[in-house]
Structure formats: structure tokens, C-alpha cells
Coordinates of C-alpha atoms and ligand atoms in Angstrom, one line a residue:
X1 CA 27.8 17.2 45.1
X2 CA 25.1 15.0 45.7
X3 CA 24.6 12.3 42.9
X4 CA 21.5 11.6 41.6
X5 CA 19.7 8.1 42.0
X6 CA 19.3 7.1 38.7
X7 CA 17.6 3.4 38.1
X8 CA 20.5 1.4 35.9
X9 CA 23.9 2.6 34.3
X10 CA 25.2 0.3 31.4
X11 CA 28.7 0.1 31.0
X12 CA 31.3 -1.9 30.3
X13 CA 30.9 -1.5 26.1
X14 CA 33.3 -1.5 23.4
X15 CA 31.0 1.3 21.7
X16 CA 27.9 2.8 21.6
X17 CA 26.8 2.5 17.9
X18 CA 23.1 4.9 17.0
X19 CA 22.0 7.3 14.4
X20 CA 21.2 10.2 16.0
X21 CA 17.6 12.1 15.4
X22 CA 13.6 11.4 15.5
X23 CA 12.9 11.8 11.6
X24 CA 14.0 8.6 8.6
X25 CA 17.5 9.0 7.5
X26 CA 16.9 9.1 4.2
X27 CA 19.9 8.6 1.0
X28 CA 23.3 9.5 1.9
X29 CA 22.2 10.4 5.6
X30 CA 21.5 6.3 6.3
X31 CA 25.3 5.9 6.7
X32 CA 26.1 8.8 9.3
X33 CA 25.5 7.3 12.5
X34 CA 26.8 8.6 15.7
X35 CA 29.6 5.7 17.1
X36 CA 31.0 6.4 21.1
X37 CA 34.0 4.7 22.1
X38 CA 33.7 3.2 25.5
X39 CA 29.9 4.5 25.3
X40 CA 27.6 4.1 28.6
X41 CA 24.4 4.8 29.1
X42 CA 22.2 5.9 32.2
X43 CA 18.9 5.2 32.9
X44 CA 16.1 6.3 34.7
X45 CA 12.1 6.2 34.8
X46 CA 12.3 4.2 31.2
X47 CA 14.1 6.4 29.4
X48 CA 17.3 7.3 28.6
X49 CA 18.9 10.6 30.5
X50 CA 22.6 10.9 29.8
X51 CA 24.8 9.1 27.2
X52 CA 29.0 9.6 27.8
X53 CA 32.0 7.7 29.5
X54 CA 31.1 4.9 31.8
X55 CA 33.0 7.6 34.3
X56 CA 31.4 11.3 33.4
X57 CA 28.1 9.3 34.6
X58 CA 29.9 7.2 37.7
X59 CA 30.2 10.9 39.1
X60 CA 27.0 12.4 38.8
X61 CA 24.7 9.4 39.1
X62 CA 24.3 6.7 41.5
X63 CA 22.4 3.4 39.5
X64 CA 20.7 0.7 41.5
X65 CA 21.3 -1.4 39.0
X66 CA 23.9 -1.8 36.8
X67 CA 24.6 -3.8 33.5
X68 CA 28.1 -4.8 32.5
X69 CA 28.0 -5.3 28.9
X70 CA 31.3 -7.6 29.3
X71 CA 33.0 -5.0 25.6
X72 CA 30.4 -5.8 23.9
X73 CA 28.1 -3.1 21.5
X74 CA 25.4 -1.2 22.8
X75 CA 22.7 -0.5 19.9
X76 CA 19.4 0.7 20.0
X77 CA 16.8 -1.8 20.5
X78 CA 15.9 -3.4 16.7
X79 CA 12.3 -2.6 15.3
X80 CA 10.9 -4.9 13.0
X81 CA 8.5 -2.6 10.4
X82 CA 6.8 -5.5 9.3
X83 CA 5.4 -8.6 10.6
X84 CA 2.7 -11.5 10.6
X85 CA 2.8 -13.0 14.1
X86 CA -0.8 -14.1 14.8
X87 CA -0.5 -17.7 13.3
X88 CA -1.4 -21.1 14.4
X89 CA 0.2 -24.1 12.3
X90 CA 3.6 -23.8 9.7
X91 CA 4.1 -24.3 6.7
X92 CA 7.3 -26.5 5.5
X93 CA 5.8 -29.0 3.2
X94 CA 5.2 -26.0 1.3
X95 CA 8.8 -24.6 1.7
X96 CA 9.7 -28.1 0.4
X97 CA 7.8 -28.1 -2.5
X98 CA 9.3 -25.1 -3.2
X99 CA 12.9 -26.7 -3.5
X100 CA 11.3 -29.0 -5.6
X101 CA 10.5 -26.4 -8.2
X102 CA 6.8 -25.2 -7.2
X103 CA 6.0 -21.4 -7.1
X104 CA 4.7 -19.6 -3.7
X105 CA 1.7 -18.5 -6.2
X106 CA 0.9 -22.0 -7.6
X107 CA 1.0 -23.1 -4.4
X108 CA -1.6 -20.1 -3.4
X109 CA -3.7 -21.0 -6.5
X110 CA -3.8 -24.6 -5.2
X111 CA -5.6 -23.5 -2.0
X112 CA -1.9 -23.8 0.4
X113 CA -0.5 -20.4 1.3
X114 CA -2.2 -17.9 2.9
X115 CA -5.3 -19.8 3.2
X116 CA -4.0 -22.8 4.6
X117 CA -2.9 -20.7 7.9
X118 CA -6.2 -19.2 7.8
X119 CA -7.7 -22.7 8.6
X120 CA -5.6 -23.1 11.0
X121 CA -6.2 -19.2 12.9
X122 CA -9.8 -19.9 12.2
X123 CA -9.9 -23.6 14.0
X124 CA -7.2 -22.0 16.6
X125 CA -9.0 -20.2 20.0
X126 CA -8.1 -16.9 21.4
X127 CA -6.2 -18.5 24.3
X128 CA -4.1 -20.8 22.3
X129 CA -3.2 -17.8 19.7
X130 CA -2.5 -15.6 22.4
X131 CA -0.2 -18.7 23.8
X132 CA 1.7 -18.7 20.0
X133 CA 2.0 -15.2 20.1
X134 CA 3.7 -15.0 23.1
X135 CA 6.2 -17.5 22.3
X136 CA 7.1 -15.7 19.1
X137 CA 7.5 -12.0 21.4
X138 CA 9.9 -14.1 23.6
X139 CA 12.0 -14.9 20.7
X140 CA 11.9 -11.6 18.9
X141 CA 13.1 -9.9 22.3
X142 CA 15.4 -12.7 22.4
X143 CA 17.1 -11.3 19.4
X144 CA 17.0 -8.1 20.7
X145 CA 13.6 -6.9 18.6
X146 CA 11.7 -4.2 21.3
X147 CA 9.1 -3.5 18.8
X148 CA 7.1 -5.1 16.3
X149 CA 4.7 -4.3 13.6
X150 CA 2.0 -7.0 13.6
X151 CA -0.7 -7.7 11.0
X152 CA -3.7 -9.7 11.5
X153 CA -4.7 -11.3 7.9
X154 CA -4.8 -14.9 8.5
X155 CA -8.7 -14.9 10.0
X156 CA -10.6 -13.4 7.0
X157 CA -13.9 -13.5 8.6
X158 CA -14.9 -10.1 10.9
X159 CA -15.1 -12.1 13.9
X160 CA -11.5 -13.9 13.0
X161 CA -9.5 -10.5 12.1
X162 CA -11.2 -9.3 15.2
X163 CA -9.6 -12.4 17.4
X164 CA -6.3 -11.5 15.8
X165 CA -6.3 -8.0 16.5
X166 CA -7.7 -8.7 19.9
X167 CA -5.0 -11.6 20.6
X168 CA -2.2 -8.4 19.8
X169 CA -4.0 -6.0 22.0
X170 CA -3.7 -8.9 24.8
X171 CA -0.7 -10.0 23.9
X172 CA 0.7 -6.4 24.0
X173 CA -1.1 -5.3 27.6
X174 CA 1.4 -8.2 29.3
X175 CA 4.4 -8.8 26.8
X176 CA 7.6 -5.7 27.5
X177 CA 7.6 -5.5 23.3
X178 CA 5.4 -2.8 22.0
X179 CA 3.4 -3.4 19.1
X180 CA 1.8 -1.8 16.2
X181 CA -1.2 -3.4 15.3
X182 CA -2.1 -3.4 11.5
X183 CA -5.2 -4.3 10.4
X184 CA -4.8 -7.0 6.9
X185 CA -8.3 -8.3 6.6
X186 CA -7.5 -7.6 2.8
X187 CA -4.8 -10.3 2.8
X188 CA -6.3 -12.7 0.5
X189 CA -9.7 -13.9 -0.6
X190 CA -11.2 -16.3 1.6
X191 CA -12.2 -19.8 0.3
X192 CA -15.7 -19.0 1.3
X193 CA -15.5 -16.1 -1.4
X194 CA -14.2 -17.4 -3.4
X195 CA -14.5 -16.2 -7.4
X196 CA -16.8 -13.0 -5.5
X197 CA -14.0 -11.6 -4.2
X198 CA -16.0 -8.0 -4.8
X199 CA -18.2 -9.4 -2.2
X200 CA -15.4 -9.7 0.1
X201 CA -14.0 -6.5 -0.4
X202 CA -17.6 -4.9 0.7
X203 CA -16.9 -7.7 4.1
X204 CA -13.4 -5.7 4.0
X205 CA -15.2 -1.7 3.8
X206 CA -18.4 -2.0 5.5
X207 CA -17.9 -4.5 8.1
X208 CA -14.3 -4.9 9.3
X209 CA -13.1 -1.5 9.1
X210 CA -15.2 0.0 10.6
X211 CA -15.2 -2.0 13.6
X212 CA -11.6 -2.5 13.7
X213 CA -11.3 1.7 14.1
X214 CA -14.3 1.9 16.5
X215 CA -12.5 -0.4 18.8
X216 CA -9.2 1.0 17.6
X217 CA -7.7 -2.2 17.6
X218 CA -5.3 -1.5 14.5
X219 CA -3.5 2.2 13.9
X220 CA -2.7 0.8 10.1
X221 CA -4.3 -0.2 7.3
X222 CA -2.7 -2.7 4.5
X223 CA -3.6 -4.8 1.7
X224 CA -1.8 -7.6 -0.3
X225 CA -2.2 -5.6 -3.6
X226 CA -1.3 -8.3 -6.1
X227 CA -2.6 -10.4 -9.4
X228 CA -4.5 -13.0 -7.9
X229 CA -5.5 -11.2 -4.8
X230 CA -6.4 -7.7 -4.2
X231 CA -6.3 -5.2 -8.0
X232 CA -5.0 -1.6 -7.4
X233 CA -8.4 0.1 -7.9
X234 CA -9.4 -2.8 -4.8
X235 CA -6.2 -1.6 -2.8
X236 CA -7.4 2.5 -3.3
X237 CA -10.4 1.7 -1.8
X238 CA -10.1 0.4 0.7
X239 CA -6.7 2.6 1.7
X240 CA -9.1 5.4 1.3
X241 CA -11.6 4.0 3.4
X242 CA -9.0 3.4 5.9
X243 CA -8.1 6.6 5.9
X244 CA -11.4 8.2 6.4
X245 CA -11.7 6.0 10.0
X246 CA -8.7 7.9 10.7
X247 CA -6.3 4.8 9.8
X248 CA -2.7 5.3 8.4
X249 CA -2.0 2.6 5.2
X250 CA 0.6 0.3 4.9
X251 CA 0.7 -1.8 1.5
X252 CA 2.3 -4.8 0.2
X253 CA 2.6 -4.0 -3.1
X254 CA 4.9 -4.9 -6.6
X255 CA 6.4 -8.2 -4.6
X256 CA 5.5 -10.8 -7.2
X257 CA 4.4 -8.9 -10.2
X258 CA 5.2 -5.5 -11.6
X259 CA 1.2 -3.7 -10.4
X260 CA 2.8 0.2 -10.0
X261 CA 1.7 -0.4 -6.4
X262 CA 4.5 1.9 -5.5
X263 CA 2.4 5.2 -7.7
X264 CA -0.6 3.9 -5.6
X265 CA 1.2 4.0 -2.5
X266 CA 2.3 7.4 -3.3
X267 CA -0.9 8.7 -4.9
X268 CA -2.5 7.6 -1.6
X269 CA -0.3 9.2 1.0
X270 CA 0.9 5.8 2.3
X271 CA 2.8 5.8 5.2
X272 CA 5.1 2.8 3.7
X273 CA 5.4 0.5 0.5
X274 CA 6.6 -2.9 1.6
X275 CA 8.3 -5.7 -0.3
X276 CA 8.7 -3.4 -3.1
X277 CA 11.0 -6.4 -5.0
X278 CA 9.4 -5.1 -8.6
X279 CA 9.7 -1.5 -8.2
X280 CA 10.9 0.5 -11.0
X281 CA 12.4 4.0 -11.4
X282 CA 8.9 5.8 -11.4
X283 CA 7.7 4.0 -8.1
X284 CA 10.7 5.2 -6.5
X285 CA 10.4 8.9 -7.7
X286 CA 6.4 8.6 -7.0
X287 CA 7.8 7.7 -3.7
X288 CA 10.1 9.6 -2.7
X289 CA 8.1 12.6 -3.7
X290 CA 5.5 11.5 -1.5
X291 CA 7.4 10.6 1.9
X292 CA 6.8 7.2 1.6
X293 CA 8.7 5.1 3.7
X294 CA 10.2 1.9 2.0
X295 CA 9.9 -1.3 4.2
X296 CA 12.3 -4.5 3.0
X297 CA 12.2 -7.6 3.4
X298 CA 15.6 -9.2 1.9
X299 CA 15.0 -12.9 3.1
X300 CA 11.9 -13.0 1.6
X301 CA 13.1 -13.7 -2.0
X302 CA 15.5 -16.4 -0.7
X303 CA 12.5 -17.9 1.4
X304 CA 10.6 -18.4 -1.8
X305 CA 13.6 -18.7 -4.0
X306 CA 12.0 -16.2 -6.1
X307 CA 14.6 -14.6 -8.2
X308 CA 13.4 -10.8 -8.4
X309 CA 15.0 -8.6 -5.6
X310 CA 14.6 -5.7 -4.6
X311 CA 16.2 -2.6 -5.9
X312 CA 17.7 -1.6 -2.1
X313 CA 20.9 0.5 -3.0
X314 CA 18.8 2.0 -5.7
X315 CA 16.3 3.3 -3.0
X316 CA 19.0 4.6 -0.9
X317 CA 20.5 6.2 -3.9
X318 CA 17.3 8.0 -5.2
X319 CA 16.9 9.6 -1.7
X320 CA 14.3 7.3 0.2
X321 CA 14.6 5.9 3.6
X322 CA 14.7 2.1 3.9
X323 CA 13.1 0.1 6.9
X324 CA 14.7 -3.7 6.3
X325 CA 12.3 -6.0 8.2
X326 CA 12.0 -9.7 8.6
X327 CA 8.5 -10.2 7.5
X328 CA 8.2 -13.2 9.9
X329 CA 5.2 -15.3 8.4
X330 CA 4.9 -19.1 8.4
X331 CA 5.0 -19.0 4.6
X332 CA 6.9 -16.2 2.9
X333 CA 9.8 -15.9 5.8
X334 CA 9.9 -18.3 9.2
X335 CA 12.6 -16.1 10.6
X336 CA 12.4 -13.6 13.1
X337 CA 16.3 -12.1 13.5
X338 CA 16.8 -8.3 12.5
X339 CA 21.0 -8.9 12.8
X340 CA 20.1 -11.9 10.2
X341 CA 17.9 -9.4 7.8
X342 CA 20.6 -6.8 8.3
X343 CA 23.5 -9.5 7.0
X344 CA 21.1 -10.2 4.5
X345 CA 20.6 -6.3 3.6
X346 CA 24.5 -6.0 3.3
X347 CA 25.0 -9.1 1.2
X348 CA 22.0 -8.9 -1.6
X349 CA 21.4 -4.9 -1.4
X350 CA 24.9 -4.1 -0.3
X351 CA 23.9 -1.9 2.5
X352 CA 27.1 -0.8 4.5
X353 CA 27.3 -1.5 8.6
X354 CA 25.6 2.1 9.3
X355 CA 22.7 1.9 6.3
X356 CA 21.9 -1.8 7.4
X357 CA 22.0 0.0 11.7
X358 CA 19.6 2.7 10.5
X359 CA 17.3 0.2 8.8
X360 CA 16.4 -1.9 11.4
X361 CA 16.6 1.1 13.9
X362 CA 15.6 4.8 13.3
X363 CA 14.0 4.3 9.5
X364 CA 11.9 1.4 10.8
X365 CA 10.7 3.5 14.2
X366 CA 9.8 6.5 11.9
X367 CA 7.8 4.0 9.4
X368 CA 5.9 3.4 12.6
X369 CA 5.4 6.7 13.3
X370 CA 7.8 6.1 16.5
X371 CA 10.8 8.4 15.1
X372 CA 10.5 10.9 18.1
X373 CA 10.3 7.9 20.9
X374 CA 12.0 5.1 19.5
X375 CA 14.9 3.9 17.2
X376 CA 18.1 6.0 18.6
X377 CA 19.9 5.9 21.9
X378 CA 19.7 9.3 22.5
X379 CA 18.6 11.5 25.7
X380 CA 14.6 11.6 26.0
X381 CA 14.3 8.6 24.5
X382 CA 12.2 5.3 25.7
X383 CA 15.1 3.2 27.5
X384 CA 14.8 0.3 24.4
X385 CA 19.0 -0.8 24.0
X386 CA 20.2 -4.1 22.8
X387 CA 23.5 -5.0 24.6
X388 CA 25.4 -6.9 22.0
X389 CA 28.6 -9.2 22.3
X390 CA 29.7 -7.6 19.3
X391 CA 33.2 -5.7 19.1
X392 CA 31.6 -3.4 17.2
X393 CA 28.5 -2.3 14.8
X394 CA 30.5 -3.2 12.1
X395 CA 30.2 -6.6 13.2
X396 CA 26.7 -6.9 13.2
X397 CA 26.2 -7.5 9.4
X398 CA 29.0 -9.2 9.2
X399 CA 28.6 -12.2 11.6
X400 CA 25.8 -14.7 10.5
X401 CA 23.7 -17.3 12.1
X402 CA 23.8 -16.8 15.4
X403 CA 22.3 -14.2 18.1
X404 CA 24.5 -11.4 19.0
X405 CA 22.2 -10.6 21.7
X406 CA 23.7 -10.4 25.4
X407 CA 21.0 -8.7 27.2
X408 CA 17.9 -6.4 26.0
X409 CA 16.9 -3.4 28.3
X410 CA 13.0 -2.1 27.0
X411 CA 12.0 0.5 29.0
X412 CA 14.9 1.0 31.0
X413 CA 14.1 -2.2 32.7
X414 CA 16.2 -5.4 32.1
X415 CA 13.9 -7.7 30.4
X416 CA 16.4 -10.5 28.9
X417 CA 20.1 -11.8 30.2
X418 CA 21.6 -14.3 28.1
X419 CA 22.2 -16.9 30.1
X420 CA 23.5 -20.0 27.9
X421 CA 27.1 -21.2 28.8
X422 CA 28.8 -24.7 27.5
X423 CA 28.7 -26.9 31.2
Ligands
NIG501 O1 4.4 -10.7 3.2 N1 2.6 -11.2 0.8 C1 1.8 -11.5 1.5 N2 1.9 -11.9 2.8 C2 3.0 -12.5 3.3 C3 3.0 -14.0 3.1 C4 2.1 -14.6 3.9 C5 2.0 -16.0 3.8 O2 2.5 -16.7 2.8 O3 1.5 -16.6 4.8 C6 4.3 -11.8 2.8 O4 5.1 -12.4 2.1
FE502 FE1 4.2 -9.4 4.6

């Protein structure tokens, strides 16, 4: 029999370590992944077309190319739900003045935060944004991240949110990572604003949205619903408005203070709730009555030594679906490893090794609206696998501080080889 020309076989793993399906796992379902001993994967025209032993595919394809993954783990590639990427300056005299007792919203209150990146989006141009942003893809595909989330939220004028969104949508056409672009004009209030913010919000409804969906340069929606920035009746409207230009809504909400953004995220049909540290028994009913996807960031509390965490087993327990994500911000979280958010989701939410998988994988694909494309390794699927030097998933919560990553295939192409040895 003739084989067929296939474009890569990996082979050479200790395991092949996915959960299987195109919907969230939700509860109990998190920890039933699918886990093949000696697992290989073949490849052709960016997808995935046959998953078995390295020698059931050896005689029925013939690969061009082939990837020896040297016993490590094969996963599928990580998605990070949540993300602000499109920065230009950092942040860590802030970071220390937080180890020297300061709150993240005193230091907000003071003018730092938020608004002290938006000077520097605002003073950045296109080309040197775009420049960042492509450093920061690198490194999440580095760490074996094939698709992001990214929110604008640090321009605050239209023509600023626009350069953000427009630096993503550049940044997307020539980077392999695939990105969801999310639309955060209502991030915080802008210094020019400031003490009007209902002046900005009408900025936020009648001018930015509306262009933002015209040029479909964002397919979400989200707004920092807090205190000091953006009230819940705020948040509905402009989710609704959102919605009406044909938007799906993402929403920070109940991260600092206890708002019931989790009931608005329900009431509204959100597509996920993110941060979600103050939640309480309600928000998670509301929640998981309405099919809304929770999206956590564990390192985020650490970051900013705040001591509220989320309720993550809890969420898993009352049936919902976890996304973990890294948040990567040059305020809140200057990290941009999923294996480090996982070890992170195991130690403060005590999410086992196939809950932690399933949150960085499947959950945070279907929060994207990606479930039937992305997040599994699994026939039909886009070719997105991280090759791992990991014995096995077990492993991948369980080592910290340092890349697991061996090789990333996105696409069914090979798009990063680690190549570091001690000379
Ligand atoms: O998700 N909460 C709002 N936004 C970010 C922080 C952004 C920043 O501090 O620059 C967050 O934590
Ligand atoms: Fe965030």
C-alpha cells in the first residue's frame, strides 16, 4: 500500500497528554483528560490527521518532516484567555512600592497604574508598539502560548485604542500566534476626564465602539468594572452596547472589591468573568446558570500581594469551567508563562495536573469561542502542539521556574526549536 505524504510526524514522546472535545470541561469533567503512552502525532496541511503509536503512523504515512521530541510530553499548544500586550514602558517602581506596603489602588489613585502606561502608549508610535508587541509574541510562543487574548486599554483616546487595536491586527497578519483582539477602551478614566468620567463613557459608546466594530478590529468587548473606575450600571451599558455592534463581552469584574460583577456578567450573557478573586456563592450560581466562562488569573494576587484569592476549587466544584490565564500586564502581572500560571493554579487553588491541563488548554479555547478549532490534540484540529521535555503532564504543574518548552508546532508548521545548550 501506498503511504500517504503527510507534511511532519512527531514522535519520539513519553506521552501524549489532551482533553478530548470542542466544548469547556466544566466540574468533575476538568480532570478526565485523554493521556497516550508513547503518543505521536501526524500532520498535514496545518492540522492534525491521525493521533496513535509513533509506528501505526510510520506505516501509513510518509512525513517530510519529522520532530523527535527526545521522551518528552506532547500537549496541546497553551491559550492564554486573558492578556494586555499592547504596552510601551514597565512598571517596577510601582511593584516596589508595593513591597513597601502601598496598595495597587492607592497607587492608581495617585495617578501610577493604569494611567501611567497610558502615557507611555500614548507618547509610543505605531511602529515602536508594534516592535514591543512582537517581542512579547516571541516569548509567549517561547513558552509554548499559540494563542492569545489581547486587550487594548492603555490608549484611552479613540485614535489611541484604535492604534492598539490596529498594532494587534498587524501584529497578528505576520506573528504564527493567533490573536483575539478585545476592545478595553473602558479600562480606566483618562486623566483628561478626569472627575467626568460620564463624559468618557459617552467617548466609550458613541465614538469608540462603534468604530472599533465597523472596522472589526476587536470580536470582544470588556470593561474594568470596579470602585474607582467603571460602576456596574457603567459596565451594563456599555456590554449592551457592545453587544448590539455584534460584540461578545468579556469583564473584569469583583477583583478588588466585592461589585456582584459576576450577576452582571451573567445577567448580560457574558461570554467570561475574569479575575473573579471576590466572587461569592451567588456569582457563581448566576454563573454557572448562565454559561459563563470563568477566566483566572492566580499570579495576579501574589503580583500585588493582595491577599483575597480567588475561589478556584470552588468554581470547579459548583460546575463551571475555569480558563487560568496569566493576565500579562506591566502592572498587575509581568509574566507571561501558562506552565508557571498552571503551578500556580495547583498550589493556591489546588487544581490537580489534568484540571490545571484543561485550563490553560480546552476551557481557555472555548472562552475564546475557539473550542471546535483549538485547545485539544485531536483529529481535525488546527496543528497547535507544544512539545515538552516533561516526563509527563503530571510534571507540568509540578516543576517551577523554568520553560518546559522543547519545540512549539502552530499550524502544523515548526515555528520554535529550543536551541540553548551549556558550551
Ligand atoms: O487585569 N484590572 C485591570 N487591568 C489589569 C491591570 C492593568 C495594569 O495595572 O496596568 C489587570 O489586573
Ligand atoms: Fe486584566
Amino acid at each position: 500500500m501506498q503511504k500517504q505524504a503527510i507534511d511532519l510526524l512527531i514522535h519520539g514522546a513519553s506521552e501524549l497528554a489532551t482533553p478530548l472535545g470542542t466544548g469547556p470541561r466544566a466540574g468533575s469533567a476538568m480532570d478526565e483528560i485523554h493521556v497516550l503512552e508513547k503518543g505521536a502525532v501526524a500532520l498535514d496541511q496545518g492540522r492534525i490527521l491521525a493521533c496513535g503509536l509513533e509506528s501505526e503512523l510510520r506505516e501509513l504515512y510518509a512525513p517530510t518532516e519529522c520532530l523527535d521530541a527526545e521522551g518528552g510530553t506532547l500537549l496541546p499548544g497553551f491559550v492564554d484567555a486573558h492578556t494586555h500586550p499592547v504596552f510601551a514602558g514597565t512598571r517596577e517602581g510601582e511593584f516596589e512600592q508595593r513591597l513597601a506596603g502601598a496598595r495597587y489602588a492607592e497607587i492608581a489613585a495617585a495617578g501610577g497604574g493604569i494611567l501611567s502606561t497610558v502615557k507611555g502608549v500614548r507618547n509610543a508610535s505605531r511602529e515602536e508598539l508594534l516592535a514591543l508587541l512582537l517581542d512579547r509574541l516571541d516569548r509567549f510562543l517561547m513558552l509554548g502560548t499559540t494563542t492569545v487574548e489581547a486587550k487594548s486599554g492603555y490608549g484611552l483616546t479613540t485614535a489611541d485604542e484604535i492604534k492598539s487595536l490596529e498594532v494587534l491586527r498587524d501584529a497578528a497578519a505576520s506573528h504564527p500566534i493567533d490573536i483575539v483582539p478585545t476592545f478595553l477602551g473602558a479600562h480606566a478614566i483618562p486623566p483628561e476626564h478626569a472627575g467626568e468620567k460620564e463624559r468618557y463613557v459617552q467617548i466609550v459608546l458613541q465614538e469608540m465602539l462603534p468604530l472599533v466594530a465597523e472596522a472589526k478590529l476587536a470580536e470582544y468587548c470588556d470593561v474594568f468594572a470596579e470602585a474607582h473606575t467603571f460602576d456596574l450600571e457603567d459596565t451594563r451599558r456599555i456590554s449592551r452596547r457592545a453587544q448590539e455592534l455584534g460584540l461578545g463581552v468579556r469583564l473584569h469584574v469583583d477583583q478588588l472589591t466585592p461589585l456582584g460583577g459576576a450577576q452582571l456578567a451573567a445577567e448580560l450573557g457574558a461570554v467570561s468573568a475574569d479575575h473573579l478573586e471576590w466572587v461569592d456563592g451567588q456569582g457563581m450560581e448566576a454563573m454557572a446558570e448562565a454559561g459563563v466562562a470563568p477566566v483566572l488569573c492566580p499570579l495576579v494576587p501574589l503580583f500585588l500581594r493582595e491577599s483575597k484569592e480567588a475561589p478556584g476549587r470552588a468554581l470547579i466544584d459548583a460546575g463551571l469551567a475555569p480558563a487560568l490565564s496569566t493576565d500579562f500586564n506591566p502592572g498587575s502581572c509581568y509574566m507571561q508563562s501558562l506552565p508557571e500560571v498552571a503551578s500556580w493554579g495547583a498550589l493556591r487553588y489546588g487544581f490537580k495536573a489534568a484540571e490545571g491541563l484543561t485550563a490553560i488548554t480546552l476551557n481557555a479555547a472555548a472562552s475564546l469561542g475557539r473550542g471546535a478549532r483549538l485547545g485539544t490534540i485531536e483529529v481535525g484540529k488546527q496543528g497547535d502542539i507544544c512539545v515538552t521535555d516533561l516526563p509527563s503532564h503530571r510534571h507540568l504543574a509540578y516543576e517551577l521556574g523554568r520553560s518546559p518548552v522543547r519545540a512549539v508546532v502552530k499550524g502544523g508548521r515548526v515555528v520554535f526549536r529550543r536551541t540553548d545548550r551549556v558550551q
